[in-house]
Amino acid sequence: MSTNYGWPENDESKKLLIEQVRSFAQSEIAPKAKEFDETGRFPAEVVKQLGEMGLMGMMVPEEFGGAGMDAVSYAMAMEEVAAACASTAVIMSVNNSLVCWPLQAYGTEEQKKKFLTPLARGEKLGCFALSEPGHGSDPAGLKLQAIATDGGYKLRGTKNWITNGREADFAIVFATVDKALGHKGICAFIVDTKAQGFQVSKLEDKLGITASSTAQLFFDDVFVPADCLLGNVGQGLKIALSTLDGGRIGIASQALGIARCALDASKKFAMEREQFGAKIAKLQAIQFFIADMATRLQAARLLTWNAARMKDLGLNYTKEAAMAKLAASEASVWIANKAIQVHGGYGYTKEYVVERNYRDSKITEIYEGTSEIQRIVIAAQEMSG
Ligand code: CAA
């Protein structure tokens, strides 16, 4: 498949990046993706290689161990990794967008040296603990308590749906110092998962992205030193929501990669499969599927790169990131569904990658804000002026 998407024009460094990441993803990740999916094995060796290639802290400045690249490059690399393995892609996305980014944006110099640098180098892995059993779409009402104590805080409560929760070395944890303060009581903390009282209390058994862990975390009076408060007391919800703006570009890119894999598999299958005495690629019904799949994919890709470019330019990109995530995730599910239709009965079997694409695509409409939440964000921004 060509690396020329018509945008950004004549950007040789980005074309080179796509070629390098694609070559690595197709040779080192794609051949193992079926095994990762079937066994649910965490792709530790691949994550280590991603770290060595600078892909676990892509947008972090080099002085803090990152690759110093822009968000458009990040979106492009994410698509390539996701086209090979969606589980690996979300592990990478959470570390880059949901962990490195808030540390870079809100962390002190000391916090950046101590936590951001090993995370960006891929030597450590992070997770983002915002959601709770009763607070997924509505994090402003979260309940995990941060109780002030000598030299810091004690965290008490439960977090749910935490990607990388089983493997993470550090967690960005959101907790409230006083529920009566509403969202003005929410704080962000950097938690060492080796701290006493930190427990992985449940692992979810999922439809797709099976090789990435989705954990419930229990905080049994976990002590967090005062210097591990990220940002200020009461700033936690803003940190979470601004982080999710960037996270949505990552998930949009993951959705693009899954969809591209499904489209590529469909084109290959249509050119090989014969029915009625000819390749099915000759049938207009199949050609129309392929045309619609390619068009929806490219539309979603351009929305995603637009959001990333706005982030790189320092503009407010909340709406554009929500549009990108909405369009890319819905396109991904639609394209994966059509890919199975192109494959007929074969597409419903585990022998063909489109079956995995279909299962993996669904989560992109749910995590880091459901499609309904993205519509709420877009409508609010549209109507605010
Ligand atoms: N950036 C910074 N601040 C923001 C913001 C943004 N994008 N959006 C809102 N805020 C601020 C507001 O300015 C406001 O602050 P002030 O009161 O000081 O002005 C405050 O946050 C609350 O704003 P709202 O009243 O608009 O917020 P709300 O409570 O009505 O919620 C929402 C809005 C869009 C529904 C939001 O809660 C949301 O995005 N929910 C979805 C959460 C989500 O994506 N969860 C997934 C968790 S991560 C995950 O999936 C797990 C994983 O591991 C992958």
Short mmCIF file of C-alpha atoms and ligand atoms in Angstrom, two decimals:
data_model
loop_
_atom_site.label_atom_id
_atom_site.label_comp_id
_atom_site.label_asym_id
_atom_site.label_seq_id
_atom_site.Cartn_x
_atom_site.Cartn_y
_atom_site.Cartn_z
CA MET A 1 0.00 0.00 0.00
CA SER A 2 1.23 3.49 -0.86
CA THR A 3 2.44 5.89 1.82
CA ASN A 4 1.23 8.84 -0.21
CA TYR A 5 -2.03 10.02 1.33
CA GLY A 6 -1.96 13.45 -0.36
CA TRP A 7 -1.40 15.21 2.98
CA PRO A 8 0.75 16.66 4.40
CA GLU A 9 2.23 17.68 1.08
CA ASN A 10 5.85 16.80 0.36
CA ASP A 11 6.65 15.97 3.95
CA GLU A 12 9.48 13.53 3.42
CA SER A 13 10.23 13.02 7.12
CA LYS A 14 6.66 11.86 7.76
CA LYS A 15 6.69 9.54 4.75
CA LEU A 16 9.93 8.05 6.07
CA LEU A 17 8.40 7.61 9.53
CA ILE A 18 5.37 5.80 8.06
CA GLU A 19 7.66 3.52 6.04
CA GLN A 20 9.85 2.71 9.04
CA VAL A 21 7.00 2.04 11.46
CA ARG A 22 5.05 0.08 8.82
CA SER A 23 8.04 -2.07 8.02
CA PHE A 24 8.60 -2.83 11.71
CA ALA A 25 4.89 -3.36 12.46
CA GLN A 26 4.33 -5.68 9.50
CA SER A 27 7.47 -7.76 10.06
CA GLU A 28 7.64 -7.89 13.88
CA ILE A 29 4.10 -7.35 15.19
CA ALA A 30 1.60 -8.56 12.56
CA PRO A 31 2.89 -12.18 12.49
CA LYS A 32 2.32 -12.44 16.27
CA ALA A 33 -1.02 -10.62 16.46
CA LYS A 34 -3.14 -13.75 16.06
CA GLU A 35 -1.31 -15.43 18.92
CA PHE A 36 -1.65 -12.33 21.12
CA ASP A 37 -5.38 -12.25 20.37
CA GLU A 38 -5.94 -15.96 21.00
CA THR A 39 -3.91 -16.25 24.19
CA GLY A 40 -4.35 -12.76 25.62
CA ARG A 41 -0.58 -12.69 26.22
CA PHE A 42 0.72 -9.19 26.93
CA PRO A 43 3.08 -8.34 24.02
CA ALA A 44 6.01 -7.50 26.31
CA GLU A 45 8.78 -8.04 23.74
CA VAL A 46 7.00 -5.82 21.20
CA VAL A 47 6.38 -3.05 23.73
CA LYS A 48 10.09 -3.16 24.58
CA GLN A 49 10.96 -2.76 20.89
CA LEU A 50 8.50 0.14 20.56
CA GLY A 51 10.32 1.80 23.46
CA GLU A 52 13.69 1.32 21.80
CA MET A 53 12.31 2.91 18.63
CA GLY A 54 11.11 5.98 20.54
CA LEU A 55 7.44 5.11 20.01
CA MET A 56 6.38 4.99 23.68
CA GLY A 57 7.03 8.68 24.30
CA MET A 58 6.80 10.08 20.80
CA MET A 59 5.80 13.66 21.65
CA VAL A 60 7.99 14.00 24.76
CA PRO A 61 11.00 16.32 24.32
CA GLU A 62 14.31 14.52 23.91
CA GLU A 63 15.64 15.97 27.18
CA PHE A 64 13.03 13.83 28.99
CA GLY A 65 13.73 10.66 27.04
CA GLY A 66 11.17 11.13 24.27
CA ALA A 67 11.39 11.31 20.48
CA GLY A 68 10.39 15.01 20.29
CA MET A 69 7.97 14.43 17.42
CA ASP A 70 4.69 16.16 16.67
CA ALA A 71 1.14 14.86 17.12
CA VAL A 72 0.66 14.26 13.38
CA SER A 73 3.64 11.89 13.42
CA TYR A 74 2.17 10.20 16.49
CA ALA A 75 -1.16 9.69 14.69
CA MET A 76 0.62 8.21 11.68
CA ALA A 77 2.72 5.82 13.77
CA MET A 78 -0.32 4.74 15.80
CA GLU A 79 -2.20 3.85 12.61
CA GLU A 80 0.70 1.67 11.48
CA VAL A 81 0.96 -0.20 14.78
CA ALA A 82 -2.83 -0.64 14.97
CA ALA A 83 -2.94 -2.01 11.42
CA ALA A 84 -0.72 -4.83 12.73
CA CYS A 85 -2.17 -5.33 16.23
CA ALA A 86 -4.88 -3.29 17.94
CA SER A 87 -3.92 -4.55 21.42
CA THR A 88 -0.34 -3.34 21.03
CA ALA A 89 -1.66 -0.03 19.69
CA VAL A 90 -3.77 0.76 22.75
CA ILE A 91 -0.89 -0.08 25.08
CA MET A 92 1.21 2.42 23.13
CA SER A 93 -1.59 4.99 22.97
CA VAL A 94 -2.26 5.00 26.71
CA ASN A 95 1.43 5.40 27.54
CA ASN A 96 1.92 8.22 25.02
CA SER A 97 -1.32 10.20 25.31
CA LEU A 98 -2.74 9.47 28.72
CA VAL A 99 0.42 9.17 30.81
CA CYS A 100 3.39 10.93 29.20
CA TRP A 101 1.33 13.88 28.00
CA PRO A 102 -0.15 15.01 31.38
CA LEU A 103 3.25 14.54 33.03
CA GLN A 104 4.83 16.71 30.34
CA ALA A 105 2.06 19.33 30.47
CA TYR A 106 1.49 19.55 34.23
CA GLY A 107 4.50 17.91 35.90
CA THR A 108 7.24 19.63 37.87
CA GLU A 109 10.84 19.36 36.69
CA GLU A 110 11.43 16.70 39.37
CA GLN A 111 8.35 14.69 38.34
CA LYS A 112 9.45 14.83 34.71
CA LYS A 113 12.91 13.55 35.58
CA LYS A 114 11.69 10.82 37.90
CA PHE A 115 8.55 9.56 36.11
CA LEU A 116 8.30 10.96 32.59
CA THR A 117 11.82 10.05 31.45
CA PRO A 118 11.62 6.27 32.06
CA LEU A 119 8.05 6.20 30.71
CA ALA A 120 9.02 8.04 27.53
CA ARG A 121 12.02 5.75 27.01
CA GLY A 122 9.72 2.74 27.29
CA GLU A 123 11.60 1.45 30.35
CA LYS A 124 8.46 1.84 32.44
CA LEU A 125 4.78 1.58 31.52
CA GLY A 126 1.92 3.78 32.66
CA CYS A 127 -1.84 3.68 33.06
CA PHE A 128 -4.54 6.34 33.48
CA ALA A 129 -6.97 5.67 36.31
CA LEU A 130 -10.00 7.94 35.93
CA SER A 131 -13.08 5.72 35.48
CA GLU A 132 -14.81 4.04 38.41
CA PRO A 133 -17.54 1.38 38.66
CA GLY A 134 -20.18 4.13 38.91
CA HIS A 135 -18.37 6.87 36.98
CA GLY A 136 -17.34 6.21 33.38
CA SER A 137 -18.86 8.89 31.18
CA ASP A 138 -19.28 11.24 34.16
CA PRO A 139 -15.88 11.49 35.84
CA ALA A 140 -16.80 14.77 37.60
CA GLY A 141 -18.67 12.69 40.20
CA LEU A 142 -15.82 10.28 40.94
CA LYS A 143 -15.60 8.86 44.46
CA LEU A 144 -12.04 7.62 45.05
CA GLN A 145 -10.97 9.45 48.20
CA ALA A 146 -7.70 11.32 48.73
CA ILE A 147 -7.38 11.68 52.51
CA ALA A 148 -4.77 14.22 53.64
CA THR A 149 -2.24 12.65 55.98
CA ASP A 150 1.30 13.33 57.26
CA GLY A 151 3.51 14.09 54.23
CA GLY A 152 0.89 13.32 51.60
CA TYR A 153 -2.41 11.58 50.93
CA LYS A 154 -3.97 8.17 51.39
CA LEU A 155 -6.00 6.93 48.41
CA ARG A 156 -9.06 4.77 49.12
CA GLY A 157 -11.51 3.34 46.57
CA THR A 158 -11.85 1.51 43.25
CA LYS A 159 -11.02 2.30 39.62
CA ASN A 160 -12.47 0.43 36.63
CA TRP A 161 -11.63 -0.20 32.96
CA ILE A 162 -7.96 0.67 33.34
CA THR A 163 -5.92 -0.19 30.23
CA ASN A 164 -2.39 -1.37 31.17
CA GLY A 165 -3.62 -1.66 34.79
CA ARG A 166 -2.01 -5.07 35.29
CA GLU A 167 1.44 -4.15 33.91
CA ALA A 168 1.77 -0.46 34.76
CA ASP A 169 4.69 0.74 36.88
CA PHE A 170 3.10 4.15 37.42
CA ALA A 171 -0.54 5.22 37.40
CA ILE A 172 -2.04 8.67 36.98
CA VAL A 173 -4.87 8.43 39.50
CA PHE A 174 -7.76 10.87 39.93
CA ALA A 175 -9.25 11.24 43.40
CA THR A 176 -11.29 13.73 45.38
CA VAL A 177 -10.16 15.50 48.53
CA ASP A 178 -13.78 16.48 49.27
CA LYS A 179 -16.80 15.16 47.39
CA ALA A 180 -18.80 18.24 48.49
CA LEU A 181 -16.53 20.42 46.30
CA GLY A 182 -17.75 18.67 43.14
CA HIS A 183 -15.17 18.69 40.37
CA LYS A 184 -13.20 21.39 42.23
CA GLY A 185 -12.16 18.72 44.74
CA ILE A 186 -10.59 16.40 42.16
CA CYS A 187 -6.79 15.98 42.12
CA ALA A 188 -4.39 14.00 39.94
CA PHE A 189 -1.70 11.86 41.59
CA ILE A 190 1.27 9.93 40.29
CA VAL A 191 1.14 6.54 41.99
CA ASP A 192 3.86 3.91 42.09
CA THR A 193 1.99 0.64 41.59
CA LYS A 194 4.41 -1.10 43.96
CA ALA A 195 3.05 1.02 46.82
CA GLN A 196 1.48 -0.90 49.68
CA GLY A 197 -2.29 -1.26 49.30
CA PHE A 198 -2.34 -1.05 45.48
CA GLN A 199 -4.14 -4.09 44.13
CA VAL A 200 -5.27 -5.35 40.73
CA SER A 201 -8.64 -6.66 41.93
CA LYS A 202 -10.13 -7.91 38.64
CA LEU A 203 -9.18 -8.42 34.99
CA GLU A 204 -11.88 -8.09 32.33
CA ASP A 205 -12.45 -10.89 29.81
CA LYS A 206 -13.15 -8.93 26.63
CA LEU A 207 -14.58 -9.20 23.09
CA GLY A 208 -11.46 -7.71 21.50
CA ILE A 209 -8.04 -6.12 22.22
CA THR A 210 -7.52 -9.20 24.36
CA ALA A 211 -3.74 -8.82 24.74
CA SER A 212 -4.08 -5.46 26.46
CA SER A 213 -5.12 -5.71 30.09
CA THR A 214 -8.27 -3.97 31.30
CA ALA A 215 -8.12 -3.95 35.07
CA GLN A 216 -10.09 -3.00 38.11
CA LEU A 217 -7.76 -1.41 40.65
CA PHE A 218 -8.38 -1.31 44.37
CA PHE A 219 -6.70 1.34 46.51
CA ASP A 220 -6.51 0.20 50.11
CA ASP A 221 -5.19 3.37 51.78
CA VAL A 222 -2.34 3.72 49.30
CA PHE A 223 0.07 6.39 50.55
CA VAL A 224 1.09 8.99 47.96
CA PRO A 225 3.77 11.53 48.95
CA ALA A 226 2.79 15.20 48.59
CA ASP A 227 5.33 15.69 45.81
CA CYS A 228 3.40 13.17 43.69
CA LEU A 229 0.42 15.50 43.36
CA LEU A 230 0.26 16.36 39.63
CA GLY A 231 -0.77 19.98 39.10
CA ASN A 232 -2.76 21.70 41.85
CA VAL A 233 -5.44 20.57 44.27
CA GLY A 234 -8.75 20.87 42.41
CA GLN A 235 -7.15 20.84 38.95
CA GLY A 236 -7.69 17.12 38.44
CA LEU A 237 -10.75 17.14 36.17
CA LYS A 238 -9.18 19.69 33.85
CA ILE A 239 -6.03 17.59 33.70
CA ALA A 240 -8.14 14.52 32.90
CA LEU A 241 -10.29 16.15 30.21
CA SER A 242 -7.42 17.99 28.51
CA THR A 243 -5.47 14.70 28.52
CA LEU A 244 -8.44 12.91 26.93
CA ASP A 245 -8.49 15.49 24.11
CA GLY A 246 -5.10 14.17 23.04
CA GLY A 247 -6.03 10.59 23.89
CA ARG A 248 -8.90 10.77 21.42
CA ILE A 249 -6.44 11.46 18.59
CA GLY A 250 -4.61 8.29 19.62
CA ILE A 251 -7.78 6.17 19.67
CA ALA A 252 -8.95 7.68 16.37
CA SER A 253 -5.61 6.61 14.88
CA GLN A 254 -5.98 3.14 16.37
CA ALA A 255 -9.43 2.92 14.74
CA LEU A 256 -7.90 3.97 11.40
CA GLY A 257 -5.28 1.23 11.62
CA ILE A 258 -7.86 -1.47 12.37
CA ALA A 259 -10.00 -0.25 9.46
CA ARG A 260 -7.05 -0.14 7.08
CA CYS A 261 -6.11 -3.69 7.93
CA ALA A 262 -9.72 -4.75 7.18
CA LEU A 263 -9.76 -2.83 3.89
CA ASP A 264 -6.40 -4.24 2.74
CA ALA A 265 -7.52 -7.78 3.58
CA SER A 266 -10.77 -7.23 1.65
CA LYS A 267 -8.97 -5.98 -1.48
CA LYS A 268 -6.62 -8.97 -1.39
CA PHE A 269 -9.47 -11.42 -0.87
CA ALA A 270 -11.60 -9.87 -3.64
CA MET A 271 -8.74 -10.22 -6.11
CA GLU A 272 -8.21 -13.89 -5.23
CA ARG A 273 -11.72 -15.23 -4.65
CA GLU A 274 -13.67 -16.51 -7.66
CA GLN A 275 -17.44 -16.82 -7.96
CA PHE A 276 -19.59 -17.04 -11.10
CA GLY A 277 -16.43 -17.76 -13.10
CA ALA A 278 -14.54 -14.56 -12.25
CA LYS A 279 -12.73 -12.79 -9.42
CA ILE A 280 -15.27 -11.17 -7.11
CA ALA A 281 -13.30 -7.90 -7.50
CA LYS A 282 -14.96 -7.69 -10.92
CA LEU A 283 -18.41 -7.49 -9.31
CA GLN A 284 -19.77 -3.98 -8.92
CA ALA A 285 -21.30 -4.90 -5.54
CA ILE A 286 -17.81 -5.61 -4.20
CA GLN A 287 -16.31 -2.55 -5.93
CA PHE A 288 -18.90 -0.34 -4.24
CA PHE A 289 -18.03 -1.85 -0.85
CA ILE A 290 -14.33 -1.17 -1.45
CA ALA A 291 -14.99 2.38 -2.66
CA ASP A 292 -17.12 3.24 0.37
CA MET A 293 -14.66 1.64 2.80
CA ALA A 294 -11.72 3.57 1.30
CA THR A 295 -13.64 6.86 1.26
CA ARG A 296 -14.78 6.60 4.89
CA LEU A 297 -11.27 5.64 5.95
CA GLN A 298 -9.66 8.60 4.21
CA ALA A 299 -12.29 11.06 5.51
CA ALA A 300 -11.67 9.88 9.07
CA ARG A 301 -7.89 9.98 8.55
CA LEU A 302 -8.00 13.60 7.41
CA LEU A 303 -10.16 14.58 10.40
CA THR A 304 -7.67 12.84 12.68
CA TRP A 305 -4.62 14.50 11.14
CA ASN A 306 -6.43 17.84 11.24
CA ALA A 307 -7.01 17.49 15.00
CA ALA A 308 -3.36 16.49 15.45
CA ARG A 309 -2.17 19.43 13.37
CA MET A 310 -4.28 21.83 15.45
CA LYS A 311 -2.72 20.36 18.60
CA ASP A 312 0.74 20.90 17.09
CA LEU A 313 -0.15 24.51 16.29
CA GLY A 314 -1.17 25.13 19.91
CA LEU A 315 -4.82 25.75 18.98
CA ASN A 316 -7.84 24.53 20.94
CA TYR A 317 -8.57 21.13 19.40
CA THR A 318 -11.17 19.71 21.81
CA LYS A 319 -13.93 19.67 19.15
CA GLU A 320 -11.68 18.42 16.36
CA ALA A 321 -10.35 15.56 18.51
CA ALA A 322 -13.91 14.54 19.40
CA MET A 323 -14.91 14.69 15.71
CA ALA A 324 -11.89 12.60 14.76
CA LYS A 325 -12.61 9.95 17.39
CA LEU A 326 -16.31 9.85 16.51
CA ALA A 327 -15.73 9.58 12.77
CA ALA A 328 -12.79 7.18 12.92
CA SER A 329 -14.33 4.77 15.43
CA GLU A 330 -17.67 4.60 13.63
CA ALA A 331 -15.88 4.23 10.28
CA SER A 332 -13.76 1.46 11.75
CA VAL A 333 -16.73 -0.60 12.95
CA TRP A 334 -18.53 -0.01 9.64
CA ILE A 335 -15.48 -0.94 7.54
CA ALA A 336 -14.71 -4.06 9.60
CA ASN A 337 -18.34 -5.14 9.23
CA LYS A 338 -18.24 -4.64 5.45
CA ALA A 339 -14.90 -6.47 5.30
CA ILE A 340 -16.58 -9.57 6.73
CA GLN A 341 -19.34 -9.18 4.12
CA VAL A 342 -16.73 -9.09 1.31
CA HIS A 343 -15.18 -12.26 2.72
CA GLY A 344 -18.56 -14.02 3.07
CA GLY A 345 -18.44 -17.10 5.30
CA TYR A 346 -14.63 -17.00 5.43
CA GLY A 347 -14.80 -13.61 7.13
CA TYR A 348 -16.75 -15.10 10.00
CA THR A 349 -13.92 -17.51 10.80
CA LYS A 350 -10.81 -16.90 12.86
CA GLU A 351 -8.69 -17.89 9.87
CA TYR A 352 -9.14 -14.41 8.40
CA VAL A 353 -7.94 -11.22 10.09
CA VAL A 354 -11.21 -9.37 9.46
CA GLU A 355 -12.90 -11.40 12.22
CA ARG A 356 -10.38 -9.93 14.71
CA ASN A 357 -10.69 -6.47 13.14
CA TYR A 358 -14.44 -6.56 13.74
CA ARG A 359 -14.04 -7.47 17.42
CA ASP A 360 -11.17 -5.01 17.97
CA SER A 361 -12.90 -2.10 16.27
CA LYS A 362 -15.89 -2.02 18.64
CA ILE A 363 -13.99 -0.73 21.66
CA THR A 364 -12.91 2.40 19.77
CA GLU A 365 -16.55 3.56 19.94
CA ILE A 366 -16.49 3.15 23.72
CA TYR A 367 -13.23 3.95 25.51
CA GLU A 368 -11.83 7.44 26.05
CA GLY A 369 -15.40 8.69 25.69
CA THR A 370 -18.23 6.86 23.92
CA SER A 371 -19.55 8.10 20.56
CA GLU A 372 -22.40 9.70 22.50
CA ILE A 373 -19.93 11.62 24.71
CA GLN A 374 -18.05 12.79 21.58
CA ARG A 375 -21.36 14.14 20.22
CA ILE A 376 -21.97 15.96 23.51
CA VAL A 377 -18.49 17.54 23.31
CA ILE A 378 -18.95 18.52 19.64
CA ALA A 379 -22.43 19.97 20.19
CA ALA A 380 -21.31 21.95 23.25
CA GLN A 381 -18.39 23.44 21.30
CA GLU A 382 -20.54 24.17 18.24
CA MET A 383 -23.15 25.95 20.32
CA SER A 384 -20.76 27.92 22.49
CA GLY A 385 -19.99 30.26 19.65
N1 CAA B 1 -9.98 20.50 28.74
C1 CAA B 1 -9.79 21.16 29.92
N2 CAA B 1 -10.80 21.45 30.76
C2 CAA B 1 -12.04 21.08 30.40
C3 CAA B 1 -12.32 20.40 29.19
C4 CAA B 1 -11.22 20.11 28.34
N3 CAA B 1 -11.39 19.46 27.17
N4 CAA B 1 -13.63 20.17 29.10
C5 CAA B 1 -14.19 20.68 30.20
N5 CAA B 1 -13.23 21.23 30.99
C6 CAA B 1 -13.41 21.90 32.27
C7 CAA B 1 -14.49 22.96 32.19
O1 CAA B 1 -13.95 24.22 31.82
C8 CAA B 1 -15.02 22.97 33.60
O2 CAA B 1 -14.21 23.73 34.46
P1 CAA B 1 -14.77 25.06 35.23
O3 CAA B 1 -15.98 24.63 36.00
O4 CAA B 1 -13.63 25.47 36.08
O5 CAA B 1 -15.11 26.03 34.13
C9 CAA B 1 -14.88 21.54 34.06
O6 CAA B 1 -13.89 20.94 33.22
C10 CAA B 1 -16.17 20.75 33.92
O7 CAA B 1 -16.64 20.97 32.62
P2 CAA B 1 -18.09 20.49 32.17
O8 CAA B 1 -19.09 21.03 33.16
O9 CAA B 1 -18.27 20.77 30.73
O10 CAA B 1 -17.93 18.92 32.40
P3 CAA B 1 -19.01 17.80 32.60
O11 CAA B 1 -18.86 17.22 33.93
O12 CAA B 1 -20.37 18.28 32.15
O13 CAA B 1 -18.48 16.68 31.57
C11 CAA B 1 -18.03 15.56 29.52
C12 CAA B 1 -18.26 16.91 30.24
C13 CAA B 1 -17.79 15.89 28.08
C14 CAA B 1 -19.23 14.64 29.62
C15 CAA B 1 -16.78 14.88 30.13
O14 CAA B 1 -17.04 14.46 31.44
C16 CAA B 1 -16.28 13.69 29.36
O15 CAA B 1 -15.51 13.85 28.41
N6 CAA B 1 -16.67 12.46 29.76
C17 CAA B 1 -16.11 11.25 29.20
C18 CAA B 1 -14.96 10.78 30.03
C19 CAA B 1 -14.13 9.75 29.32
O16 CAA B 1 -13.71 9.91 28.19
N7 CAA B 1 -13.85 8.64 30.04
C20 CAA B 1 -12.98 7.62 29.56
C21 CAA B 1 -11.86 7.42 30.58
S1 CAA B 1 -10.31 6.86 30.06
C22 CAA B 1 -10.49 5.30 29.44
O17 CAA B 1 -11.24 5.11 28.53
C23 CAA B 1 -9.74 4.16 30.03
C24 CAA B 1 -8.52 3.74 29.34
O18 CAA B 1 -7.65 3.23 30.02
C25 CAA B 1 -8.35 3.83 27.86
#
